Amino acid sequence: MNEEIRVKLTEIRFRNEENGYTVAYAENGDYECTVVGTLPAAVKGRLFALRGKWTNHPRFGEQFSFSEFEELLPETEDGILEFLSSGVLRNVGPKTAHAIVSRFGDSTLRVIEESPGRLTEVAGIGPKKAAAIAEAYALQKEFAEISLFLQKFDISPAHAMRLYRQYGSNTLELLKENPYQMIADIRGIGFKKADAIATKLGLAKNDSFRIESGIKYVLGSYIGEGHTFAEKQDLLEKAAELLDVSREEAESSLVDLTFAGQIQIDSLNGLEAVYLLPYYKAEQNICARLAMLAEARPKMIDTDMSSMITGMELKKGIELSEKQKRAITAAVANSVCIITGGPGTGKTTIINAIIDGMTTGGLNVAIAAPTGRAAKRISETSGYFASTIHRLLEYSYSEEDENLQFGRNAENPLEYDAVIIDEASMIDLLLMNALLNALRPGTRLVLVGDADQLPSVGAGNVLRDLIDSEFLYAEKLTEIFRQAESSMIVVNAHSINRGEYPQYNTKDTDFFLQRCDDERKMLEIIKDLVSRRLPGHYEGITSRDIQVLTPVKRNTLGAMNLNAELQEILNPPRPDIKEKRIGNRVFREGDKVMQIKNDYQIGWRRKRDFSEGEGIFNGDLGVVDSIDTEANTITVVFDEDRFVQYDYTNFEEIELAYAITVHKSQGSEFPIVVMPISWFPPMLATRNLLYTAVTRGKQVVVLVGSEKRLCEMVDNNQITQRNSGLRIRLEALRDLS
C-alpha cells in the first residue's frame, strides 16, 4: 500500500538529468528523511507530495522510495520566499523575490497568478517585467500539471520538457488524440515508447494511427541499417508481427500511407520496393541531376594539362603513373568524374594537381569533404581552403518544421565552375541529393574516395552505386605510389583488400600484431599500450594521439567498456577536476569525447576571435574543457578552438571517445590506431571493416589479439548488401543514352 508524505527538499545528493532520477534529503517539520525517485524539477527548497513506500537500503539505511509526485505551492512567507529565490521563475532572483514577498507576504503567489499588474507596486518592476513574471509562473504551474500526468507513462523529465516546448498547453490534448505524433516531433521518443503510452491510453490494437506509425517505424529501421527501401512483402511481414495485426490490415494501412503521400511503392527489376518519400525522391532526383550535368558543356580552360602535369612532376620530384595522369586529365575534361583508390595510390597528389590545373585555367573551384576532419586534412595537404559539404551548401535548421535546410539549392545554386569532393564513400543518399541540387549545368563535379571502405553511416551506397552503374567516367587507381611502398600500413591495407593476410612485426615496421587469445588480457594490453608503451616509444606522441578502434559497441572489447577502462587509467577521478555522472556514464574535465549525432542547432564560439556559429556533426571529436556542476553544463572544445556548451537536454549527444567503433572513424586519420582482434559477430568481423580500420592509421597500426581471428576477418569478404535503387536507375539511363 502506497503512503503519501509532504516534504521540502533540503539537499540534492544525486541527480540524473537524463531521466530525472533523484536522491535528496527532505524534511516536513516533524522529521528528516532521504527520498529517492524521479522528479522533473529537483531544486532545493521546493515542496512535494510524494507517494511511495519506506524501504531499507543495505548501505544507506531507511529511505522513502516514491513512484508518484505532485509539486505543492508554499503557503508561508518564508516558504514563498525560498520558492521564488530558487530560480523557478525567469526574471526573478533572490533580490526581486525578497522585494515581492516583502510587499505581498503570504498573498504573493495569488497576486502573481490573479493580479500580476500589482507587481508594479514593487520598486524596479515595470509592466513588461510584471507580465513576464506572471507568464513564467503560469508556464511553471502548467508544466507541473503536465509532468504529473506524463509520469504515469514513464516519460522522463527531459522528454516531458521537450513535449511541453513543442506542444505547450495543448500537450495533453494532442497526446490523447494521437500519441504517435511524438515520434516525428520529439527527438528520442520512438515507436515503442509511443506505443506503450497509446496502450495505457486505451488506443485499439488495430487503430489506423498505430498501424501506420508501426509501418513507418519498420521502414525507418531499414533506413537506420543503410537501406533506402524495404521489399514490400518483407516490410508487411515485419510490421504485422510487430503490431500483432493481420497482413491484410498492414497492407491496407500501407495503401493509405501511399495515398497520403508519405511513402512510395516502386518496381525495381520486378521487385516491389517501398520507400519513405524523401528517399524515393532523392534517388529520382540524383539520376536526373547527374544526367543534366553529364549532358552540359563545362567551361573550357586554356591550360595544357600535359605540360602542367610534367611541370608538377619536376617540381615535386615524382613520376605519376599513366592511370594517375589519365585521372587528372579526365577530371578537367569531363563534367562528372569519379576517382577511386586505396591508400598510397596518390589520391591526394591527384586532388592537388586537379586543383592546380583548374585554377590555373581560370576556374573558380570549391573543395569539400563530408567531415570537418577530412576537410581540414585537404586544406593542410593542398594549401587550398576546404569546407564540409554542409557548410559549402550553407546549411541551416528550421525550428518551425525541425528540418535541415540548405541555402544553396536549385533556386540558389553554388557559383563555382568546379566542385571537388574528397572522402566520397561517406556521402549518403540525402546529402548527395542536396549537393547535386546546388550545382548548375556546366559545373564540373569530381568525386574522390575509396569505394572499398565501409559505406556511409546514412542510408545509401552512393559511391559504389555510381561506379557500378558505369553511367559516369570512373578511374580506379591500383598502383601504390613509390613514397608509400615503405609503409606496411599501406602495403597491408592493399593485401587485406585482395584477401591476402597482412605481414607484421618485421624490423622497422609500422604494423604490429600483439598476439593474445584471452579477451581480459587483450584489454590489459590495450590499456598498457595506450597509457604507457606507445607514448613512451614514439617521440611527440601522447595518449591523446592514439585512437582505439573496435568493431562493436558492447562486450569486453566494445567501445563502451573500453572507454570506461581507458578513462579510469588515462583520466581518473581527482580532487582538482570536476566530473558529471549521467546515467552509467561519467564525464570528467579533460576527457576525449565524440559527438554521436548531427546537431545543426547547437551553438559554438571561438575564443581566439569570439566568432560564433552553429552545428556539430556526428563523428566530431573534442575534449571536455570544463564542467559546471551548479549550472549543470558540460563545455567541450572541438578543433582546439570551437567551444560548445551542453546541458541536460542534449547530454545524450556526446560519449567518451578513447575508443570508438570503426564505423564512427570514417573520414578520420589518427597518428596511431590500436584495435582488438577477437571473436566478433560475422557481419562485423569482415574484410572491409578491417581494411577501413587499418587505413585510419597514419604512422602506426597495432592489432591486439588472435592471429586466427585476424585471418578469419580477411577471409570473410561478406559485404552487407544494402537495398538501393540508385544503381538500377542509373543503369537504365545508361542503356537509354
XYZ file of C-alpha atoms in Angstrom:
737
model
C 0.000 0.000 0.000
C 1.435 3.359 -1.069
C 1.881 6.091 1.510
C 1.962 9.859 0.916
C 4.414 12.232 2.572
C 4.654 16.011 2.146
C 8.213 17.297 2.288
C 10.559 20.125 1.384
C 13.810 19.240 -0.384
C 16.766 20.397 1.707
C 19.714 18.979 -0.269
C 20.102 17.241 -3.638
C 22.531 14.342 -3.176
C 22.354 12.846 -6.686
C 20.532 13.665 -9.878
C 20.454 12.020 -13.317
C 19.419 14.771 -15.732
C 18.576 12.256 -18.477
C 15.754 10.555 -16.600
C 15.259 12.797 -13.557
C 16.205 10.106 -11.033
C 16.941 11.955 -7.802
C 18.306 11.193 -4.351
C 17.616 14.053 -1.928
C 17.418 14.921 1.742
C 13.981 16.247 2.750
C 12.059 17.426 5.806
C 8.456 18.008 6.753
C 8.809 19.733 10.115
C 8.496 16.565 12.183
C 11.366 14.530 10.717
C 14.135 14.408 8.138
C 14.491 11.629 5.578
C 16.090 10.544 2.329
C 13.789 10.383 -0.706
C 14.556 8.568 -3.969
C 12.623 8.637 -7.240
C 12.042 10.605 -10.442
C 11.458 14.376 -10.252
C 11.420 16.792 -13.208
C 12.483 19.796 -11.129
C 14.518 18.760 -8.122
C 15.544 22.087 -6.605
C 16.418 22.760 -3.006
C 13.501 24.411 -1.190
C 10.695 23.032 -3.429
C 7.715 21.292 -1.804
C 6.327 17.956 -2.986
C 3.671 15.408 -2.121
C 5.415 12.064 -2.718
C 3.612 8.736 -2.944
C 5.532 5.522 -2.410
C 6.930 3.186 0.253
C 9.503 3.245 3.020
C 12.410 0.922 2.222
C 15.596 -0.057 3.980
C 18.709 0.272 1.817
C 21.517 -2.095 2.922
C 24.070 0.728 2.708
C 22.151 3.986 3.142
C 19.515 2.881 5.603
C 15.847 3.897 5.659
C 14.589 5.955 2.727
C 11.309 6.823 1.050
C 11.101 5.415 -2.465
C 8.389 7.229 -4.427
C 6.790 6.442 -7.772
C 4.430 9.446 -7.994
C 4.834 13.084 -7.097
C 2.930 16.328 -7.082
C 4.539 19.706 -6.607
C 2.985 21.777 -3.826
C 2.973 25.531 -3.631
C 4.256 27.067 -0.383
C 1.817 28.952 1.837
C 4.049 30.744 4.365
C 6.089 33.875 3.673
C 9.369 32.024 4.309
C 8.303 29.168 2.033
C 7.223 31.516 -0.770
C 10.481 33.464 -0.482
C 12.541 30.269 -0.697
C 10.421 29.061 -3.645
C 10.853 32.281 -5.668
C 14.546 32.600 -4.750
C 15.285 29.107 -6.110
C 15.248 30.368 -9.710
C 12.000 28.621 -10.566
C 10.795 31.748 -12.424
C 12.805 33.545 -15.070
C 13.406 37.226 -14.263
C 13.114 36.567 -10.524
C 16.323 36.299 -8.490
C 16.767 36.417 -4.706
C 16.656 40.247 -4.538
C 13.485 40.543 -6.613
C 11.901 37.651 -4.697
C 12.605 39.372 -1.375
C 11.136 42.649 -2.615
C 7.940 40.970 -3.891
C 7.383 38.899 -0.735
C 8.092 41.929 1.488
C 5.267 43.765 -0.311
C 2.636 40.996 -0.591
C 3.520 38.498 2.142
C 1.678 35.178 2.056
C -0.600 36.549 -0.717
C 2.345 36.737 -3.157
C 1.515 33.722 -5.320
C -2.172 34.686 -5.536
C -1.144 38.186 -6.665
C 1.199 36.798 -9.337
C -1.498 34.476 -10.659
C -4.622 36.633 -10.363
C -3.456 40.278 -10.274
C 0.002 40.436 -11.879
C -0.413 44.137 -12.629
C 0.004 44.805 -8.907
C 3.652 43.656 -9.155
C 4.427 47.138 -10.473
C 3.899 48.297 -6.882
C 7.353 46.822 -6.193
C 10.271 49.153 -6.953
C 12.145 48.074 -10.097
C 9.274 46.104 -11.623
C 7.590 47.712 -14.602
C 4.624 46.463 -16.657
C 6.835 44.368 -19.001
C 8.655 42.610 -16.190
C 5.401 42.065 -14.279
C 3.876 40.403 -17.342
C 6.988 38.257 -17.835
C 6.877 37.088 -14.197
C 3.201 36.220 -14.481
C 3.790 34.312 -17.716
C 6.713 32.373 -16.210
C 4.598 31.447 -13.186
C 1.703 30.284 -15.375
C 4.036 28.179 -17.519
C 5.714 26.666 -14.456
C 2.370 25.718 -12.970
C 1.113 24.356 -16.286
C 4.267 22.308 -16.803
C 3.983 20.887 -13.289
C 0.459 19.646 -14.084
C 1.578 18.155 -17.417
C 4.597 16.459 -15.787
C 2.280 14.966 -13.190
C 0.238 13.398 -15.996
C 3.241 12.255 -18.058
C 4.963 10.493 -15.172
C 2.238 7.834 -15.329
C 3.623 6.884 -18.747
C 7.300 6.685 -17.721
C 8.189 9.774 -19.760
C 11.463 11.225 -18.482
C 11.570 14.851 -17.317
C 13.842 15.752 -20.252
C 11.315 14.336 -22.732
C 8.461 15.942 -20.800
C 10.164 19.317 -21.219
C 10.637 18.703 -24.962
C 6.977 17.750 -25.310
C 5.914 20.880 -23.482
C 8.193 23.073 -25.605
C 6.731 21.502 -28.740
C 3.029 21.450 -27.855
C 2.686 23.949 -24.989
C -0.680 23.971 -23.252
C -2.042 21.539 -25.864
C 0.360 18.771 -24.788
C -2.137 16.509 -23.030
C -4.884 17.026 -25.606
C -2.579 16.178 -28.527
C -1.107 13.137 -26.790
C -4.520 11.701 -26.055
C -5.609 12.270 -29.658
C -2.546 10.703 -31.316
C 0.427 9.705 -29.140
C 2.289 8.510 -32.253
C 2.759 12.116 -33.373
C 5.514 12.309 -30.751
C 7.712 10.060 -32.895
C 8.008 12.676 -35.621
C 8.088 15.690 -33.307
C 10.232 14.711 -30.311
C 13.796 13.549 -30.702
C 14.441 10.495 -28.523
C 10.867 9.153 -28.459
C 10.443 6.160 -30.728
C 7.601 3.908 -31.730
C 7.905 1.556 -28.748
C 7.585 4.348 -26.187
C 4.673 5.954 -28.063
C 3.009 2.547 -28.436
C 3.283 1.874 -24.697
C 1.630 5.233 -23.987
C -1.096 4.544 -26.554
C -1.837 1.204 -24.890
C -2.187 2.862 -21.484
C -4.490 5.445 -23.058
C -6.683 2.633 -24.384
C -5.997 3.000 -28.118
C -7.148 -0.077 -30.047
C -4.545 -2.505 -31.422
C -5.810 -2.008 -34.970
C -6.179 1.765 -34.742
C -5.093 3.316 -38.053
C -2.686 5.751 -36.321
C -0.982 2.763 -34.675
C -0.616 0.611 -37.780
C 0.622 3.483 -39.944
C 3.129 4.520 -37.294
C 4.281 0.915 -36.961
C 4.855 0.617 -40.706
C 6.867 3.851 -40.752
C 8.836 2.609 -37.734
C 9.773 -0.638 -39.503
C 10.595 1.268 -42.687
C 12.721 3.636 -40.604
C 14.620 0.670 -39.168
C 15.598 -0.265 -42.728
C 16.860 3.299 -43.229
C 18.839 3.004 -39.993
C 20.567 -0.093 -41.367
C 21.614 1.797 -44.507
C 18.852 0.677 -46.885
C 16.944 3.236 -48.928
C 13.879 0.995 -49.313
C 12.249 -2.180 -47.988
C 10.964 -5.032 -50.112
C 7.169 -4.859 -49.783
C 6.470 -8.415 -48.611
C 9.293 -8.311 -46.037
C 8.014 -4.981 -44.764
C 4.447 -6.243 -44.365
C 5.595 -9.386 -42.588
C 7.734 -7.472 -40.081
C 5.073 -4.803 -39.482
C 2.295 -7.358 -38.931
C 4.483 -9.258 -36.457
C 5.479 -6.113 -34.572
C 1.915 -4.803 -34.336
C 0.222 -8.180 -33.846
C -2.225 -7.458 -36.668
C -3.016 -9.295 -39.896
C -1.021 -8.740 -43.111
C -4.268 -7.535 -44.703
C -4.632 -4.802 -42.084
C -0.990 -3.831 -42.540
C -1.358 -3.718 -46.326
C -4.497 -1.592 -46.063
C -2.599 0.979 -43.984
C 0.305 0.805 -46.429
C -2.090 1.818 -49.204
C -3.413 4.676 -47.054
C 0.142 5.921 -46.456
C 0.757 5.818 -50.205
C -2.334 7.900 -50.956
C -1.341 10.300 -48.161
C 1.980 10.889 -49.957
C 4.129 9.637 -47.083
C 5.555 6.588 -48.862
C 6.139 5.480 -52.444
C 5.932 1.978 -53.890
C 8.048 1.416 -56.991
C 9.005 -1.551 -59.171
C 12.757 -2.195 -59.480
C 13.578 -5.061 -61.849
C 10.376 -6.809 -60.797
C 10.871 -6.128 -57.065
C 8.228 -4.121 -55.177
C 10.226 -1.510 -53.268
C 8.652 0.598 -50.506
C 10.293 3.971 -49.862
C 9.818 6.742 -47.383
C 9.048 9.581 -49.781
C 12.246 11.658 -49.263
C 14.444 8.681 -50.222
C 12.420 7.876 -53.330
C 12.552 11.488 -54.465
C 16.285 11.640 -53.725
C 17.068 8.620 -55.926
C 14.973 10.020 -58.761
C 16.473 13.479 -58.469
C 20.092 12.282 -58.248
C 19.649 10.443 -61.532
C 18.075 13.467 -63.201
C 20.723 15.899 -61.930
C 23.621 13.618 -62.912
C 22.159 13.243 -66.400
C 21.835 17.035 -66.626
C 25.446 17.569 -65.508
C 26.765 14.879 -67.850
C 24.996 16.411 -70.861
C 26.043 20.009 -70.143
C 29.161 21.507 -71.694
C 31.545 22.674 -68.941
C 33.530 25.877 -69.290
C 36.662 25.212 -71.344
C 40.093 26.065 -69.935
C 43.284 27.108 -71.681
C 45.691 25.069 -69.528
C 47.723 22.436 -71.379
C 47.192 19.574 -68.937
C 50.095 17.523 -70.298
C 52.534 20.383 -69.716
C 51.022 21.144 -66.326
C 51.405 17.513 -65.210
C 55.011 17.371 -66.452
C 55.797 20.593 -64.591
C 54.269 19.263 -61.388
C 56.302 16.034 -61.644
C 59.512 18.035 -61.987
C 58.620 20.421 -59.178
C 57.679 17.675 -56.695
C 60.266 15.167 -57.859
C 57.701 12.454 -58.574
C 56.696 10.322 -61.504
C 52.980 9.750 -61.977
C 51.597 6.543 -63.429
C 49.604 6.608 -66.632
C 46.413 5.974 -64.619
C 47.146 8.939 -62.389
C 47.777 11.191 -65.380
C 44.610 9.921 -67.031
C 42.603 10.625 -63.882
C 43.884 14.213 -63.656
C 43.159 14.888 -67.326
C 39.715 13.239 -67.128
C 38.708 15.346 -64.137
C 39.334 18.505 -66.138
C 37.833 17.196 -69.390
C 34.632 15.589 -68.050
C 31.556 17.125 -66.495
C 31.447 14.411 -63.819
C 34.418 12.260 -62.873
C 34.967 9.642 -60.154
C 38.474 8.778 -58.912
C 38.753 5.882 -56.502
C 41.684 4.048 -54.953
C 43.157 2.751 -51.727
C 45.829 4.322 -49.500
C 49.125 5.258 -51.124
C 47.702 5.383 -54.650
C 48.188 9.128 -54.911
C 44.644 10.451 -54.446
C 45.915 13.475 -52.509
C 48.513 14.238 -55.194
C 45.823 13.939 -57.852
C 43.460 16.283 -55.980
C 46.253 18.870 -55.722
C 47.037 18.528 -59.432
C 43.382 18.871 -60.411
C 43.005 22.000 -58.262
C 46.187 23.498 -59.734
C 45.101 22.704 -63.284
C 41.613 24.119 -62.851
C 42.634 27.287 -61.016
C 45.467 27.935 -63.466
C 42.874 27.624 -66.230
C 40.745 30.318 -64.606
C 38.113 28.124 -62.993
C 36.564 29.042 -59.666
C 36.938 25.830 -57.608
C 35.330 24.675 -54.339
C 36.802 21.796 -52.315
C 34.795 19.950 -49.667
C 34.503 16.719 -47.691
C 31.755 15.108 -45.592
C 33.527 15.713 -42.253
C 35.398 18.599 -40.682
C 38.476 16.450 -40.027
C 38.643 15.355 -43.678
C 38.196 18.962 -44.874
C 40.966 20.145 -42.559
C 43.282 17.450 -43.926
C 42.681 18.603 -47.529
C 43.423 22.208 -46.536
C 46.706 21.141 -44.924
C 47.882 18.998 -47.860
C 46.708 21.210 -50.739
C 47.117 24.712 -49.396
C 43.577 25.499 -50.585
C 40.644 26.127 -48.257
C 38.270 23.172 -47.920
C 34.990 23.060 -46.020
C 32.458 20.434 -45.063
C 29.769 19.750 -47.633
C 27.182 21.073 -45.174
C 28.962 24.411 -44.887
C 29.541 24.591 -48.633
C 25.776 24.242 -49.074
C 25.105 26.826 -46.321
C 23.042 24.564 -44.112
C 20.567 25.903 -41.579
C 17.992 24.378 -39.280
C 14.332 25.317 -39.292
C 12.827 25.193 -35.796
C 9.379 25.529 -37.331
C 9.408 22.163 -39.114
C 12.549 20.687 -37.496
C 14.206 20.102 -40.877
C 17.686 20.679 -42.179
C 17.684 23.237 -44.960
C 20.373 24.292 -47.408
C 20.821 27.877 -48.537
C 22.386 26.601 -51.763
C 19.929 24.644 -53.897
C 18.386 24.559 -57.376
C 16.938 28.069 -56.893
C 20.177 29.437 -55.425
C 22.986 27.303 -56.870
C 26.674 27.408 -55.999
C 28.634 29.939 -58.028
C 31.591 27.685 -58.814
C 32.896 26.290 -62.083
C 34.026 23.080 -60.399
C 33.397 21.245 -57.121
C 35.827 18.619 -55.811
C 34.628 16.249 -53.062
C 37.049 14.041 -51.113
C 36.097 11.011 -48.958
C 33.105 10.482 -51.240
C 32.432 6.988 -49.841
C 30.967 8.728 -46.777
C 28.281 10.611 -48.728
C 24.820 9.205 -48.097
C 21.821 9.469 -50.402
C 20.225 12.616 -48.949
C 23.488 14.567 -48.786
C 24.331 13.605 -52.378
C 20.895 14.805 -53.426
C 21.432 18.154 -51.690
C 24.871 18.559 -53.304
C 23.620 17.864 -56.814
C 20.672 20.214 -56.328
C 23.143 23.035 -55.730
C 25.179 22.502 -58.927
C 24.420 24.496 -62.068
C 24.541 22.844 -65.512
C 28.112 23.208 -66.727
C 29.666 22.820 -63.274
C 32.352 20.149 -63.121
C 31.973 17.602 -60.305
C 34.917 15.459 -59.177
C 34.286 12.736 -56.591
C 37.356 11.211 -54.926
C 37.191 8.332 -52.466
C 37.874 4.733 -51.592
C 34.966 2.554 -52.695
C 36.356 -0.431 -50.744
C 35.819 1.243 -47.372
C 32.672 0.809 -45.329
C 29.688 2.595 -46.894
C 28.203 5.774 -45.467
C 26.667 5.782 -42.000
C 23.489 7.229 -43.533
C 21.262 5.364 -45.970
C 22.501 4.507 -49.429
C 25.605 3.137 -51.115
C 26.189 6.157 -53.306
C 29.819 5.947 -54.419
C 29.636 2.203 -55.098
C 26.332 2.599 -56.986
C 27.766 5.388 -59.144
C 30.793 3.290 -60.057
C 28.927 0.006 -60.622
C 26.301 1.638 -62.838
C 29.025 2.621 -65.351
C 26.952 5.709 -66.121
C 29.815 8.100 -65.320
C 33.525 8.209 -66.068
C 35.415 6.446 -63.253
C 39.123 5.787 -62.814
C 40.296 3.217 -60.261
C 43.873 3.660 -59.009
C 45.618 0.415 -58.059
C 49.353 1.162 -58.189
C 50.939 2.138 -54.878
C 52.817 5.435 -55.076
C 56.567 4.976 -54.627
C 56.772 7.045 -51.421
C 54.125 4.814 -49.809
C 55.775 1.477 -50.622
C 57.847 1.578 -47.431
C 54.726 1.749 -45.250
C 53.460 -1.650 -44.161
C 50.160 0.052 -43.280
C 49.663 0.842 -46.970
C 51.032 -2.497 -48.205
C 48.916 -4.476 -45.736
C 45.775 -2.466 -46.479
C 46.033 -3.479 -50.130
C 46.862 -7.075 -49.174
C 43.780 -7.250 -46.937
C 41.649 -5.776 -49.704
C 42.859 -8.529 -52.063
C 42.076 -11.205 -49.494
C 45.719 -11.782 -48.524
C 46.946 -11.989 -44.932
C 48.924 -8.968 -43.671
C 52.600 -9.035 -42.651
C 53.535 -7.687 -39.238
C 56.233 -7.376 -36.581
C 59.026 -7.085 -39.156
C 62.058 -4.913 -38.400
C 61.407 -1.143 -38.509
C 57.744 -1.788 -39.309
C 54.722 0.399 -38.609
C 52.316 -2.566 -38.431
C 52.177 -4.873 -35.410
C 50.200 -7.791 -34.034
C 50.380 -8.335 -30.289
C 49.287 -11.978 -30.050
C 46.795 -12.854 -27.341
C 43.758 -15.169 -27.196
C 42.189 -14.076 -23.889
C 39.878 -11.032 -24.014
C 40.658 -9.872 -20.466
C 44.381 -9.973 -21.254
C 43.741 -8.139 -24.545
C 42.031 -5.409 -22.570
C 45.008 -5.074 -20.217
C 47.457 -4.992 -23.158
C 45.437 -2.243 -24.884
C 45.378 -0.158 -21.698
C 49.142 -0.550 -21.295
C 49.806 0.289 -24.955
C 47.729 3.461 -24.856
C 48.816 4.736 -21.458
C 52.494 3.741 -21.329
C 54.202 1.761 -24.070
C 53.271 3.691 -27.225
C 53.654 7.251 -25.810
C 56.974 6.149 -24.295
C 58.279 4.693 -27.549
C 57.264 7.298 -30.166
C 58.614 10.804 -29.732
C 55.979 13.512 -29.655
C 53.117 11.021 -29.224
C 50.732 11.342 -26.285
C 47.829 9.132 -25.299
C 45.503 11.634 -26.982
C 47.142 10.873 -30.363
C 46.257 7.176 -30.029
C 42.821 6.030 -31.138
C 41.413 2.670 -30.132
C 39.032 1.286 -32.769
C 36.708 -1.661 -32.287
C 34.036 -3.338 -34.420
C 31.410 -3.353 -31.653
C 29.841 -1.116 -29.002
C 29.205 -3.753 -26.331
C 31.077 -6.633 -24.631
C 34.541 -6.671 -23.031
C 36.260 -5.263 -26.119
C 33.387 -2.994 -27.172
C 33.651 0.785 -27.238
C 31.570 1.292 -24.078
C 33.686 -0.939 -21.823
C 36.965 0.122 -23.419
C 36.061 3.765 -22.755
C 35.288 3.109 -19.103
C 38.553 1.188 -18.634
C 40.704 3.684 -20.549
C 39.124 6.676 -18.797
C 39.981 5.132 -15.438
C 43.670 4.895 -16.345
C 44.067 7.992 -18.570
C 41.808 10.427 -16.689
C 40.949 9.015 -13.253
C 38.933 10.938 -10.631
C 40.981 13.613 -8.879
C 40.116 16.382 -6.414
C 41.263 19.074 -8.877
C 38.969 18.085 -11.780
C 35.204 18.196 -11.914
C 33.057 15.360 -13.180
C 29.442 14.807 -14.180
C 27.632 11.481 -13.895
C 24.890 10.872 -16.458
C 23.218 7.503 -16.008
C 26.006 4.930 -16.083
C 28.424 7.328 -17.778
C 30.884 9.714 -16.132
C 32.390 12.724 -17.906
C 35.447 14.446 -16.463
C 37.304 17.577 -17.431
C 39.979 16.510 -19.906
C 38.027 13.548 -21.304
C 38.199 12.769 -25.014
C 34.633 12.788 -26.381
C 32.737 12.404 -29.645
C 29.537 13.945 -30.985
C 27.363 10.968 -31.965
C 24.571 12.668 -33.913
C 24.222 15.663 -36.185
C 23.062 18.720 -34.239
C 22.514 21.613 -36.632
C 21.203 23.976 -33.943
C 23.785 23.755 -31.193
C 25.905 26.880 -30.994
C 29.690 27.202 -30.730
C 32.057 30.077 -30.060
C 35.747 30.582 -30.760
C 37.899 32.073 -28.025
C 40.545 33.457 -30.351
C 38.264 35.818 -32.267
C 34.889 35.436 -30.485
C 33.264 34.329 -33.753
C 30.119 32.232 -33.411
C 28.377 29.571 -35.446
C 26.045 26.606 -35.277
C 26.357 22.893 -35.912
C 28.369 19.970 -34.544
C 28.299 16.748 -36.519
C 28.256 13.012 -35.998
C 31.870 11.852 -35.556
C 33.371 15.214 -34.485
C 35.996 14.642 -31.760
C 36.606 17.020 -28.883
C 37.837 17.356 -25.302
C 35.810 18.248 -22.201
C 37.068 21.734 -21.333
C 35.016 22.411 -18.209
C 32.080 21.166 -16.162
C 29.768 23.491 -14.240
C 28.047 21.403 -11.586
C 25.862 24.318 -10.480
C 24.576 25.223 -13.956
C 24.582 21.520 -14.896
C 26.535 22.056 -18.132
C 29.480 20.437 -19.889
C 31.660 22.547 -22.214
C 33.527 20.708 -24.970
C 36.177 22.184 -27.256
C 36.291 20.887 -30.845
C 39.157 21.540 -33.273
C 41.039 23.152 -30.362
C 39.033 26.392 -30.601
C 35.276 25.767 -31.019
C 33.649 25.748 -27.595
C 30.225 24.101 -27.263
C 28.075 24.025 -24.142
C 25.826 21.015 -23.479
C 23.052 20.821 -20.896
C 20.735 18.042 -19.738
C 18.608 18.295 -22.893
C 21.486 17.159 -25.127
C 23.912 15.238 -22.910
C 22.984 12.124 -24.916
C 24.689 13.644 -27.981
C 28.207 13.045 -26.654
C 30.037 9.964 -25.466
C 33.564 9.104 -24.405
C 35.918 8.586 -27.348
C 39.077 6.953 -26.042
C 37.658 4.049 -28.047
C 35.217 4.371 -30.962
C 33.678 1.966 -33.436
C 35.294 1.562 -36.839
C 32.099 2.911 -38.435
C 32.477 6.148 -36.449
C 36.115 6.537 -37.555
C 35.335 7.004 -41.254
C 36.837 10.138 -42.753
C 39.378 10.450 -39.937
C 43.087 9.718 -39.643
C 44.955 9.149 -36.397
C 48.709 9.032 -35.725
C 48.356 5.627 -34.052
C 45.484 3.134 -34.255
C 45.073 0.248 -31.793
C 42.423 -2.395 -32.486
C 41.374 -5.601 -30.685
C 41.071 -8.749 -32.811
C 38.816 -11.337 -31.194
C 35.558 -13.087 -31.927
C 33.048 -10.568 -33.214
C 29.712 -11.163 -34.980
C 30.446 -12.345 -38.565
C 28.553 -9.408 -40.062
C 31.077 -7.082 -38.350
C 34.238 -9.217 -38.465
C 34.623 -8.541 -42.183
C 37.432 -7.799 -44.584
C 36.270 -4.310 -45.467
C 35.794 -3.357 -41.791
C 39.385 -4.460 -41.085
C 40.545 -2.620 -44.200
C 38.744 0.552 -43.103
C 40.268 0.342 -39.599
C 43.804 -0.199 -40.886
C 43.567 2.743 -43.297
C 42.724 5.084 -40.395
C 46.293 4.732 -39.055
C 48.747 7.348 -40.268
C 52.003 6.343 -38.541
C 51.408 3.079 -36.678
C 48.777 0.322 -36.503
C 48.794 -2.136 -33.596
C 46.410 -5.099 -33.622
C 45.917 -6.897 -30.313
C 44.512 -10.397 -30.337
C 44.242 -13.666 -32.162
C 46.167 -14.409 -35.356
C 43.482 -16.975 -36.225
C 40.694 -14.394 -35.863
C 42.670 -11.901 -37.938
C 42.915 -14.412 -40.797
C 39.195 -15.150 -40.458
C 38.406 -11.442 -40.857
C 40.481 -11.293 -44.037
C 38.725 -14.429 -45.345
C 35.278 -13.031 -44.524
C 34.501 -10.982 -47.618
C 30.841 -10.721 -46.635
C 29.586 -7.275 -47.540
C 26.200 -6.441 -46.112
C 24.034 -5.729 -49.124
C 22.059 -2.502 -48.947
C 18.701 -2.072 -50.624
C 19.315 0.757 -53.062
C 17.637 1.630 -56.331
C 20.239 4.171 -57.440
C 22.426 1.775 -59.441
C 19.385 0.236 -61.188
C 18.030 3.668 -62.143
C 21.417 4.850 -63.434
C 21.862 1.660 -65.460
C 18.507 2.336 -67.100
C 19.691 5.853 -68.021
C 22.971 4.452 -69.343
C 21.138 1.981 -71.575
C 18.967 4.768 -72.964
C 21.906 7.018 -73.835
